[in-house]
Amino acid sequence: MRALRSLRAATYLLATGVTGLLTLLTTLLLFAAGGVLAVLVVGIPLLAALALIGVPVGGAERRFQRLVDVRPLRNGHRVPPRPGLSSWLRTRYTEAATWRALAYATLLMTVLWPIDLLAVVLGVTVPAALLVTPVQFATLGDAVQVNVLKTYQVTSWGQAVLAGLAGVVALVACAFGIGLLARLRAVLARAILTLPEDRLKERVVELARSRVRLVDAFEAERSRIERDLHDGAQQRLVALSMMLGLARLDAPAGPLADQLSRAHDEAGRALVELRDLIRGIHPPLLTDFGLEAAVTDLATRCAVRVDVGFAVAARFSRTVESTAYFVVSEALANLAKHSGADRGEITGGYAGGTLTVEVSDNGRGGAELNTGTGLIGLADRVSVVGGRLSLSSPAGGPTRLIVEIPCQTIPVSA
């Protein structure tokens, strides 16, 4: 793998070096032809074309970058508004990407291409010349002239072996040096060819992806904790409760039976609290049966009567289902504690690639996102998965909380 990376780095430097040399020759040719023909007016377009020489050079660099960088180098050139050469030229001469490409082409054909080619030539010839020295000495005999920069002459087997070992060291060092130079060259080219707004967009995209990864990791950890509690501590508490119940039945009447009875009741209460805790971390019902069943269960356990018109048979990613579930859970908690309502309703469905959930009540209204009821955190969480949370709660009611999450369904395993 390391050898492949070094080979790709050498290929990148060789390609950019040759491109720089060809760019220099083309520029000199256009400049000479344009200067000679300028008196006939024909040469003026040739001189004007020099400003566009960076366009193909930048395109070549974007392709070469794939050898050393998995991140694509975005094409910053705008699409001409109309077909035709005049529209294309007008667009190219008036955009920043063209002049950035010209700056890179100028740097490439004046400074960078000799460095690129020299690094590849030295990185290949020096280790190769040293490595073949023992073979040359064995084949040709004494006084073999090994032409490594014309400074080294082998006259004994000791020197030949030493040269071979030096070739191994030089090979490793040159491979590392070529790889480092290629990475630095790629960074320099990216910095010149990438527009500032493109870098900002890349940063925004990366931040959005990192937020999604964090949420996915958070949900995975919640699921793991829920499984550990459900399969471990809960089962032990169930077994303990059964053992205490059996011991209470077998114990004679007296203080011991009373203590066993109290212990059995405490174990039962602890089991109920643990189940509530598990449900709050990540409800098993959501994992096993999906969002519709979990939302219906939330409505059933709410202190206020809640009608359910939410019908979604499809399954979604764990993050989407968890986000929608906890939005409904928080909305129902606020409904029961703060709204003064005696009735609520959950509606929604999945259509057009968007999951919609609406929670409404007939309470007093006046709810706001910034009143500390947990809705701000829910709005942030919904935004992480690319969704939107909206709240309508005029004074006097009714209150409507709507969540829209763009998502795709996933196949349900049999």
Short mmCIF file of C-alpha atoms in Angstrom, two decimals:
data_model
loop_
_atom_site.label_atom_id
_atom_site.label_comp_id
_atom_site.label_asym_id
_atom_site.label_seq_id
_atom_site.Cartn_x
_atom_site.Cartn_y
_atom_site.Cartn_z
CA MET A 1 0.00 0.00 0.00
CA ARG A 2 2.80 2.41 0.88
CA ALA A 3 4.62 1.52 -2.34
CA LEU A 4 1.42 2.21 -4.29
CA ARG A 5 1.05 5.62 -2.65
CA SER A 6 4.66 6.47 -3.53
CA LEU A 7 4.07 5.38 -7.12
CA ARG A 8 0.94 7.53 -7.35
CA ALA A 9 2.84 10.49 -5.88
CA ALA A 10 5.64 10.06 -8.43
CA THR A 11 3.07 9.82 -11.22
CA TYR A 12 1.42 13.02 -9.99
CA LEU A 13 4.72 14.93 -9.95
CA LEU A 14 5.69 13.58 -13.36
CA ALA A 15 2.30 14.55 -14.82
CA THR A 16 2.38 18.07 -13.36
CA GLY A 17 6.00 18.54 -14.42
CA VAL A 18 5.27 17.55 -18.02
CA THR A 19 2.15 19.75 -17.97
CA GLY A 20 4.20 22.70 -16.77
CA LEU A 21 6.80 22.19 -19.49
CA LEU A 22 4.13 21.92 -22.20
CA THR A 23 2.42 25.01 -20.80
CA LEU A 24 5.68 26.95 -20.98
CA LEU A 25 6.31 25.90 -24.58
CA THR A 26 2.72 26.72 -25.59
CA THR A 27 2.91 30.12 -23.91
CA LEU A 28 6.17 30.99 -25.65
CA LEU A 29 4.76 29.86 -28.99
CA LEU A 30 1.55 31.90 -28.59
CA PHE A 31 3.49 34.92 -27.38
CA ALA A 32 5.93 34.77 -30.30
CA ALA A 33 3.21 34.18 -32.88
CA GLY A 34 1.01 36.88 -31.39
CA GLY A 35 3.86 39.38 -31.29
CA VAL A 36 4.84 38.73 -34.90
CA LEU A 37 1.27 38.83 -36.19
CA ALA A 38 0.10 41.71 -34.01
CA VAL A 39 0.80 44.21 -36.80
CA LEU A 40 -1.68 42.27 -38.94
CA VAL A 41 -4.28 42.29 -36.11
CA VAL A 42 -4.41 38.48 -36.38
CA GLY A 43 -2.00 38.15 -33.48
CA ILE A 44 -4.17 40.06 -31.01
CA PRO A 45 -6.54 37.10 -30.41
CA LEU A 46 -3.50 34.89 -29.85
CA LEU A 47 -2.19 37.25 -27.19
CA ALA A 48 -5.65 37.45 -25.61
CA ALA A 49 -5.77 33.65 -25.53
CA LEU A 50 -2.78 33.65 -23.18
CA ALA A 51 -5.11 34.69 -20.35
CA LEU A 52 -7.10 31.49 -20.88
CA ILE A 53 -4.15 29.12 -20.79
CA GLY A 54 -4.85 28.40 -17.15
CA VAL A 55 -8.28 26.89 -17.95
CA PRO A 56 -6.96 23.61 -19.42
CA VAL A 57 -4.08 23.59 -16.93
CA GLY A 58 -6.55 23.84 -14.03
CA GLY A 59 -8.67 21.08 -15.55
CA ALA A 60 -5.63 18.82 -15.83
CA GLU A 61 -4.67 19.58 -12.22
CA ARG A 62 -8.14 18.59 -11.01
CA ARG A 63 -7.71 15.20 -12.67
CA PHE A 64 -4.14 14.76 -11.44
CA GLN A 65 -5.21 15.53 -7.84
CA ARG A 66 -7.12 12.25 -7.72
CA LEU A 67 -3.77 10.47 -7.58
CA VAL A 68 -2.84 11.94 -4.18
CA ASP A 69 -6.05 13.34 -2.66
CA VAL A 70 -9.39 11.56 -2.34
CA ARG A 71 -11.20 14.89 -1.97
CA PRO A 72 -12.37 16.18 -5.36
CA LEU A 73 -11.02 19.56 -6.42
CA ARG A 74 -14.15 21.46 -7.37
CA ASN A 75 -14.42 23.12 -10.77
CA GLY A 76 -14.99 26.78 -9.97
CA HIS A 77 -15.79 27.86 -13.54
CA ARG A 78 -19.31 29.10 -14.17
CA VAL A 79 -21.56 27.64 -16.85
CA PRO A 80 -22.05 30.15 -19.70
CA PRO A 81 -25.61 31.52 -19.76
CA ARG A 82 -25.95 30.94 -23.49
CA PRO A 83 -24.36 28.59 -26.04
CA GLY A 84 -21.70 29.89 -28.35
CA LEU A 85 -18.09 31.01 -28.26
CA SER A 86 -18.78 34.65 -27.40
CA SER A 87 -20.81 33.72 -24.31
CA TRP A 88 -18.12 31.26 -23.22
CA LEU A 89 -15.36 33.85 -23.63
CA ARG A 90 -17.32 36.55 -21.81
CA THR A 91 -17.94 34.18 -18.90
CA ARG A 92 -14.32 33.07 -18.69
CA TYR A 93 -12.84 36.56 -18.80
CA THR A 94 -15.19 37.88 -16.10
CA GLU A 95 -14.92 35.09 -13.50
CA ALA A 96 -12.39 34.80 -10.69
CA ALA A 97 -11.73 31.11 -11.39
CA THR A 98 -10.06 31.93 -14.74
CA TRP A 99 -7.59 34.34 -13.17
CA ARG A 100 -6.83 31.95 -10.34
CA ALA A 101 -6.14 29.24 -12.91
CA LEU A 102 -3.87 31.65 -14.80
CA ALA A 103 -1.97 32.38 -11.58
CA TYR A 104 -1.47 28.65 -11.00
CA ALA A 105 -0.40 28.08 -14.61
CA THR A 106 2.12 30.93 -14.34
CA LEU A 107 3.58 29.49 -11.15
CA LEU A 108 3.65 26.00 -12.65
CA MET A 109 5.49 26.92 -15.86
CA THR A 110 8.00 29.25 -14.18
CA VAL A 111 8.86 27.60 -10.86
CA LEU A 112 7.14 24.30 -10.13
CA TRP A 113 7.67 22.10 -13.18
CA PRO A 114 11.49 21.89 -12.87
CA ILE A 115 11.12 20.97 -9.19
CA ASP A 116 8.56 18.27 -9.99
CA LEU A 117 10.59 16.65 -12.76
CA LEU A 118 13.89 16.94 -10.87
CA ALA A 119 12.35 15.25 -7.81
CA VAL A 120 11.08 12.34 -9.90
CA VAL A 121 14.32 11.95 -11.87
CA LEU A 122 16.54 12.02 -8.79
CA GLY A 123 14.10 9.89 -6.80
CA VAL A 124 14.31 7.15 -9.41
CA THR A 125 17.86 7.32 -10.79
CA VAL A 126 19.83 7.69 -7.54
CA PRO A 127 18.37 4.64 -5.72
CA ALA A 128 18.40 2.61 -8.95
CA ALA A 129 22.06 3.38 -9.65
CA LEU A 130 23.06 2.43 -6.11
CA LEU A 131 20.97 -0.76 -6.06
CA VAL A 132 22.43 -2.13 -9.31
CA THR A 133 26.01 -1.46 -8.21
CA PRO A 134 26.62 -4.99 -6.77
CA VAL A 135 25.21 -6.54 -9.95
CA GLN A 136 27.45 -4.36 -12.13
CA PHE A 137 30.48 -5.16 -10.02
CA ALA A 138 29.81 -8.90 -10.20
CA THR A 139 29.25 -8.75 -13.95
CA LEU A 140 32.03 -6.43 -15.09
CA GLY A 141 34.71 -7.02 -12.48
CA ASP A 142 37.00 -4.52 -10.79
CA ALA A 143 37.08 -0.77 -11.37
CA VAL A 144 33.48 -0.50 -12.20
CA GLN A 145 32.45 3.11 -12.63
CA VAL A 146 29.07 3.65 -11.01
CA ASN A 147 27.80 6.95 -12.30
CA VAL A 148 25.78 8.36 -9.41
CA LEU A 149 25.99 12.09 -10.01
CA LYS A 150 29.50 11.27 -11.28
CA THR A 151 30.93 11.20 -7.75
CA TYR A 152 31.27 7.53 -6.77
CA GLN A 153 33.56 4.75 -8.04
CA VAL A 154 33.42 1.14 -6.84
CA THR A 155 36.71 -0.75 -6.63
CA SER A 156 35.92 -3.54 -4.12
CA TRP A 157 33.15 -5.85 -3.01
CA GLY A 158 32.85 -3.97 0.26
CA GLN A 159 32.12 -0.75 -1.57
CA ALA A 160 29.65 -2.57 -3.83
CA VAL A 161 27.70 -3.98 -0.88
CA LEU A 162 27.81 -0.58 0.81
CA ALA A 163 26.42 1.02 -2.32
CA GLY A 164 23.60 -1.54 -2.41
CA LEU A 165 22.68 -0.82 1.23
CA ALA A 166 22.84 2.89 0.52
CA GLY A 167 20.48 2.27 -2.38
CA VAL A 168 17.91 0.71 -0.03
CA VAL A 169 18.14 3.70 2.30
CA ALA A 170 17.96 6.11 -0.63
CA LEU A 171 14.91 4.29 -2.01
CA VAL A 172 13.02 4.66 1.28
CA ALA A 173 14.10 8.29 1.71
CA CYS A 174 13.20 9.22 -1.87
CA ALA A 175 9.82 7.50 -1.63
CA PHE A 176 9.05 9.49 1.51
CA GLY A 177 10.35 12.71 0.00
CA ILE A 178 8.38 12.29 -3.22
CA GLY A 179 5.21 11.56 -1.26
CA LEU A 180 5.71 14.61 0.94
CA LEU A 181 6.46 16.87 -2.03
CA ALA A 182 3.40 15.59 -3.89
CA ARG A 183 1.15 16.31 -0.91
CA LEU A 184 2.58 19.81 -0.52
CA ARG A 185 2.15 20.45 -4.24
CA ALA A 186 -1.45 19.26 -4.11
CA VAL A 187 -2.18 21.54 -1.14
CA LEU A 188 -0.64 24.50 -2.96
CA ALA A 189 -2.63 23.83 -6.13
CA ARG A 190 -5.85 23.43 -4.15
CA ALA A 191 -5.23 26.70 -2.30
CA ILE A 192 -4.73 28.62 -5.55
CA LEU A 193 -7.50 27.01 -7.61
CA THR A 194 -10.20 26.91 -4.92
CA LEU A 195 -12.30 30.03 -4.56
CA PRO A 196 -12.81 31.39 -1.01
CA GLU A 197 -16.56 30.75 -1.15
CA ASP A 198 -15.89 27.18 -2.29
CA ARG A 199 -13.66 26.61 0.73
CA LEU A 200 -16.43 28.00 2.94
CA LYS A 201 -18.97 25.68 1.32
CA GLU A 202 -16.66 22.71 1.83
CA ARG A 203 -16.30 23.67 5.49
CA VAL A 204 -20.06 23.97 5.93
CA VAL A 205 -20.63 20.59 4.28
CA GLU A 206 -17.98 18.98 6.48
CA LEU A 207 -19.49 20.52 9.62
CA ALA A 208 -22.94 19.26 8.64
CA ARG A 209 -21.55 15.78 8.03
CA SER A 210 -19.72 15.81 11.36
CA ARG A 211 -22.95 16.77 13.15
CA VAL A 212 -24.76 13.88 11.50
CA ARG A 213 -21.95 11.50 12.45
CA LEU A 214 -22.10 12.69 16.06
CA VAL A 215 -25.87 12.19 16.19
CA ASP A 216 -25.53 8.71 14.66
CA ALA A 217 -22.85 7.82 17.21
CA PHE A 218 -25.02 9.21 20.01
CA GLU A 219 -28.01 7.15 18.89
CA ALA A 220 -25.86 4.03 18.60
CA GLU A 221 -24.60 4.56 22.14
CA ARG A 222 -28.15 5.08 23.44
CA SER A 223 -29.22 1.84 21.77
CA ARG A 224 -26.27 0.00 23.30
CA ILE A 225 -27.08 1.30 26.79
CA GLU A 226 -30.75 0.37 26.31
CA ARG A 227 -29.80 -3.17 25.25
CA ASP A 228 -27.41 -3.58 28.18
CA LEU A 229 -30.04 -2.44 30.68
CA HIS A 230 -32.81 -4.46 29.04
CA ASP A 231 -30.84 -7.68 28.69
CA GLY A 232 -28.77 -7.31 31.86
CA ALA A 233 -30.00 -5.28 34.81
CA GLN A 234 -33.72 -5.65 34.00
CA GLN A 235 -33.51 -9.43 33.73
CA ARG A 236 -31.66 -9.62 37.03
CA LEU A 237 -34.30 -7.47 38.70
CA VAL A 238 -37.06 -9.68 37.29
CA ALA A 239 -35.29 -12.77 38.63
CA LEU A 240 -34.75 -11.08 42.00
CA SER A 241 -38.42 -10.06 42.20
CA MET A 242 -39.53 -13.63 41.44
CA MET A 243 -37.16 -15.06 44.06
CA LEU A 244 -38.41 -12.60 46.68
CA GLY A 245 -42.01 -13.44 45.77
CA LEU A 246 -41.39 -17.15 46.17
CA ALA A 247 -39.52 -16.59 49.44
CA ARG A 248 -42.40 -14.47 50.74
CA LEU A 249 -44.87 -17.26 49.97
CA ASP A 250 -42.72 -19.86 51.71
CA ALA A 251 -41.87 -17.73 54.76
CA PRO A 252 -43.96 -18.18 57.93
CA ALA A 253 -45.99 -15.26 59.14
CA GLY A 254 -43.93 -12.83 61.15
CA PRO A 255 -41.26 -10.14 60.82
CA LEU A 256 -39.33 -12.08 58.16
CA ALA A 257 -42.40 -12.37 55.93
CA ASP A 258 -43.06 -8.64 56.32
CA GLN A 259 -39.47 -7.78 55.34
CA LEU A 260 -39.64 -10.10 52.33
CA SER A 261 -42.93 -8.48 51.30
CA ARG A 262 -41.42 -5.00 51.51
CA ALA A 263 -38.33 -6.15 49.61
CA HIS A 264 -40.54 -7.68 46.92
CA ASP A 265 -42.50 -4.44 46.57
CA GLU A 266 -39.28 -2.37 46.37
CA ALA A 267 -37.91 -4.69 43.68
CA GLY A 268 -41.15 -4.24 41.74
CA ARG A 269 -40.93 -0.45 41.98
CA ALA A 270 -37.26 -0.53 40.96
CA LEU A 271 -38.22 -2.66 37.96
CA VAL A 272 -40.90 -0.15 36.92
CA GLU A 273 -38.44 2.74 37.26
CA LEU A 274 -35.83 0.85 35.25
CA ARG A 275 -38.33 0.17 32.48
CA ASP A 276 -39.24 3.87 32.39
CA LEU A 277 -35.54 4.72 32.24
CA ILE A 278 -34.98 2.29 29.36
CA ARG A 279 -37.97 3.72 27.53
CA GLY A 280 -36.57 7.23 28.00
CA ILE A 281 -33.12 6.26 26.71
CA HIS A 282 -34.29 4.38 23.63
CA PRO A 283 -37.66 2.60 23.67
CA PRO A 284 -37.50 -1.08 22.66
CA LEU A 285 -40.91 -0.65 21.04
CA LEU A 286 -39.41 1.84 18.57
CA THR A 287 -36.60 -0.53 17.68
CA ASP A 288 -38.79 -3.61 17.35
CA PHE A 289 -42.01 -2.29 15.79
CA GLY A 290 -41.26 1.13 14.35
CA LEU A 291 -42.39 4.71 14.72
CA GLU A 292 -46.15 4.20 14.42
CA ALA A 293 -46.32 1.72 17.30
CA ALA A 294 -44.01 3.81 19.48
CA VAL A 295 -46.01 7.01 18.89
CA THR A 296 -49.26 5.20 19.67
CA ASP A 297 -47.72 3.94 22.92
CA LEU A 298 -46.72 7.50 23.86
CA ALA A 299 -50.27 8.71 23.28
CA THR A 300 -51.69 5.87 25.38
CA ARG A 301 -49.46 6.71 28.34
CA CYS A 302 -50.08 10.47 28.19
CA ALA A 303 -52.05 11.96 31.11
CA VAL A 304 -54.27 13.84 28.62
CA ARG A 305 -56.46 12.09 26.08
CA VAL A 306 -54.61 12.04 22.77
CA ASP A 307 -56.12 10.86 19.50
CA VAL A 308 -53.71 9.27 17.02
CA GLY A 309 -54.07 9.68 13.27
CA PHE A 310 -50.45 8.86 12.51
CA ALA A 311 -50.12 6.00 10.02
CA VAL A 312 -46.62 5.13 8.86
CA ALA A 313 -45.94 1.49 8.14
CA ALA A 314 -42.49 2.13 6.66
CA ARG A 315 -39.26 2.04 8.62
CA PHE A 316 -36.61 4.75 8.57
CA SER A 317 -33.06 5.11 9.78
CA ARG A 318 -32.49 4.83 13.51
CA THR A 319 -31.59 8.53 13.74
CA VAL A 320 -34.75 9.70 11.93
CA GLU A 321 -37.06 7.45 13.96
CA SER A 322 -35.43 8.45 17.23
CA THR A 323 -35.63 12.15 16.37
CA ALA A 324 -39.33 11.97 15.49
CA TYR A 325 -40.10 9.86 18.56
CA PHE A 326 -38.48 12.20 21.05
CA VAL A 327 -40.11 15.24 19.43
CA VAL A 328 -43.50 13.63 20.05
CA SER A 329 -42.46 12.60 23.57
CA GLU A 330 -41.37 16.13 24.48
CA ALA A 331 -44.45 17.66 22.86
CA LEU A 332 -46.78 15.38 24.85
CA ALA A 333 -44.89 16.13 28.06
CA ASN A 334 -45.37 19.87 27.46
CA LEU A 335 -49.01 19.26 26.55
CA ALA A 336 -49.67 17.51 29.86
CA LYS A 337 -47.68 19.95 32.04
CA HIS A 338 -48.10 23.42 30.54
CA SER A 339 -50.90 23.62 27.97
CA GLY A 340 -53.99 23.26 30.17
CA ALA A 341 -55.51 21.15 27.38
CA ASP A 342 -57.93 18.30 27.89
CA ARG A 343 -57.38 16.81 24.47
CA GLY A 344 -54.57 16.41 21.98
CA GLU A 345 -53.99 14.86 18.60
CA ILE A 346 -51.07 13.31 16.73
CA THR A 347 -51.26 13.22 12.94
CA GLY A 348 -48.81 12.85 10.09
CA GLY A 349 -47.44 10.45 7.57
CA TYR A 350 -44.80 9.88 4.92
CA ALA A 351 -45.17 11.28 1.40
CA GLY A 352 -42.88 12.67 -1.26
CA GLY A 353 -39.73 11.67 0.62
CA THR A 354 -40.71 13.67 3.73
CA LEU A 355 -41.80 12.36 7.12
CA THR A 356 -44.31 14.73 8.73
CA VAL A 357 -45.42 14.63 12.37
CA GLU A 358 -47.92 17.08 13.86
CA VAL A 359 -48.88 17.34 17.54
CA SER A 360 -51.76 19.67 18.42
CA ASP A 361 -53.89 20.44 21.47
CA ASN A 362 -56.83 22.61 22.50
CA GLY A 363 -54.99 24.31 25.36
CA ARG A 364 -54.40 27.94 26.24
CA GLY A 365 -51.61 28.44 23.69
CA GLY A 366 -48.87 31.03 24.07
CA ALA A 367 -46.02 28.51 23.78
CA GLU A 368 -42.69 29.74 22.40
CA LEU A 369 -39.54 28.00 21.29
CA ASN A 370 -37.35 30.06 23.63
CA THR A 371 -39.30 29.57 26.87
CA GLY A 372 -37.11 26.75 28.14
CA THR A 373 -39.57 23.90 27.51
CA GLY A 374 -37.01 21.81 25.63
CA LEU A 375 -38.27 22.78 22.17
CA ILE A 376 -35.05 24.59 21.26
CA GLY A 377 -33.06 21.41 21.73
CA LEU A 378 -35.59 19.50 19.66
CA ALA A 379 -35.39 22.10 16.88
CA ASP A 380 -31.60 21.77 16.86
CA ARG A 381 -31.86 18.00 16.79
CA VAL A 382 -34.34 18.09 13.91
CA SER A 383 -32.08 20.46 11.96
CA VAL A 384 -29.17 18.02 12.27
CA VAL A 385 -31.06 15.44 10.20
CA GLY A 386 -32.00 18.13 7.67
CA GLY A 387 -35.51 18.65 9.00
CA ARG A 388 -37.55 21.61 10.15
CA LEU A 389 -39.60 22.21 13.31
CA SER A 390 -42.31 24.86 13.30
CA LEU A 391 -44.57 25.98 16.15
CA SER A 392 -47.89 27.80 15.98
CA SER A 393 -49.33 28.70 19.39
CA PRO A 394 -51.36 31.91 19.49
CA ALA A 395 -52.73 33.10 22.83
CA GLY A 396 -55.92 31.20 23.53
CA GLY A 397 -54.82 28.24 21.42
CA PRO A 398 -54.74 25.97 19.66
CA THR A 399 -51.09 24.87 19.66
CA ARG A 400 -49.64 23.03 16.66
CA LEU A 401 -46.13 21.59 16.53
CA ILE A 402 -45.09 20.36 13.09
CA VAL A 403 -41.91 18.45 12.24
CA GLU A 404 -40.85 17.73 8.66
CA ILE A 405 -37.86 15.46 8.04
CA PRO A 406 -36.70 14.60 4.50
CA CYS A 407 -35.66 10.95 4.55
CA GLN A 408 -35.79 7.64 2.72
CA THR A 409 -37.41 4.43 3.84
CA ILE A 410 -35.32 1.37 4.56
CA PRO A 411 -36.26 -2.24 3.82
CA VAL A 412 -37.77 -4.13 6.73
CA SER A 413 -35.91 -7.35 7.50
CA ALA A 414 -38.09 -10.43 7.73
#
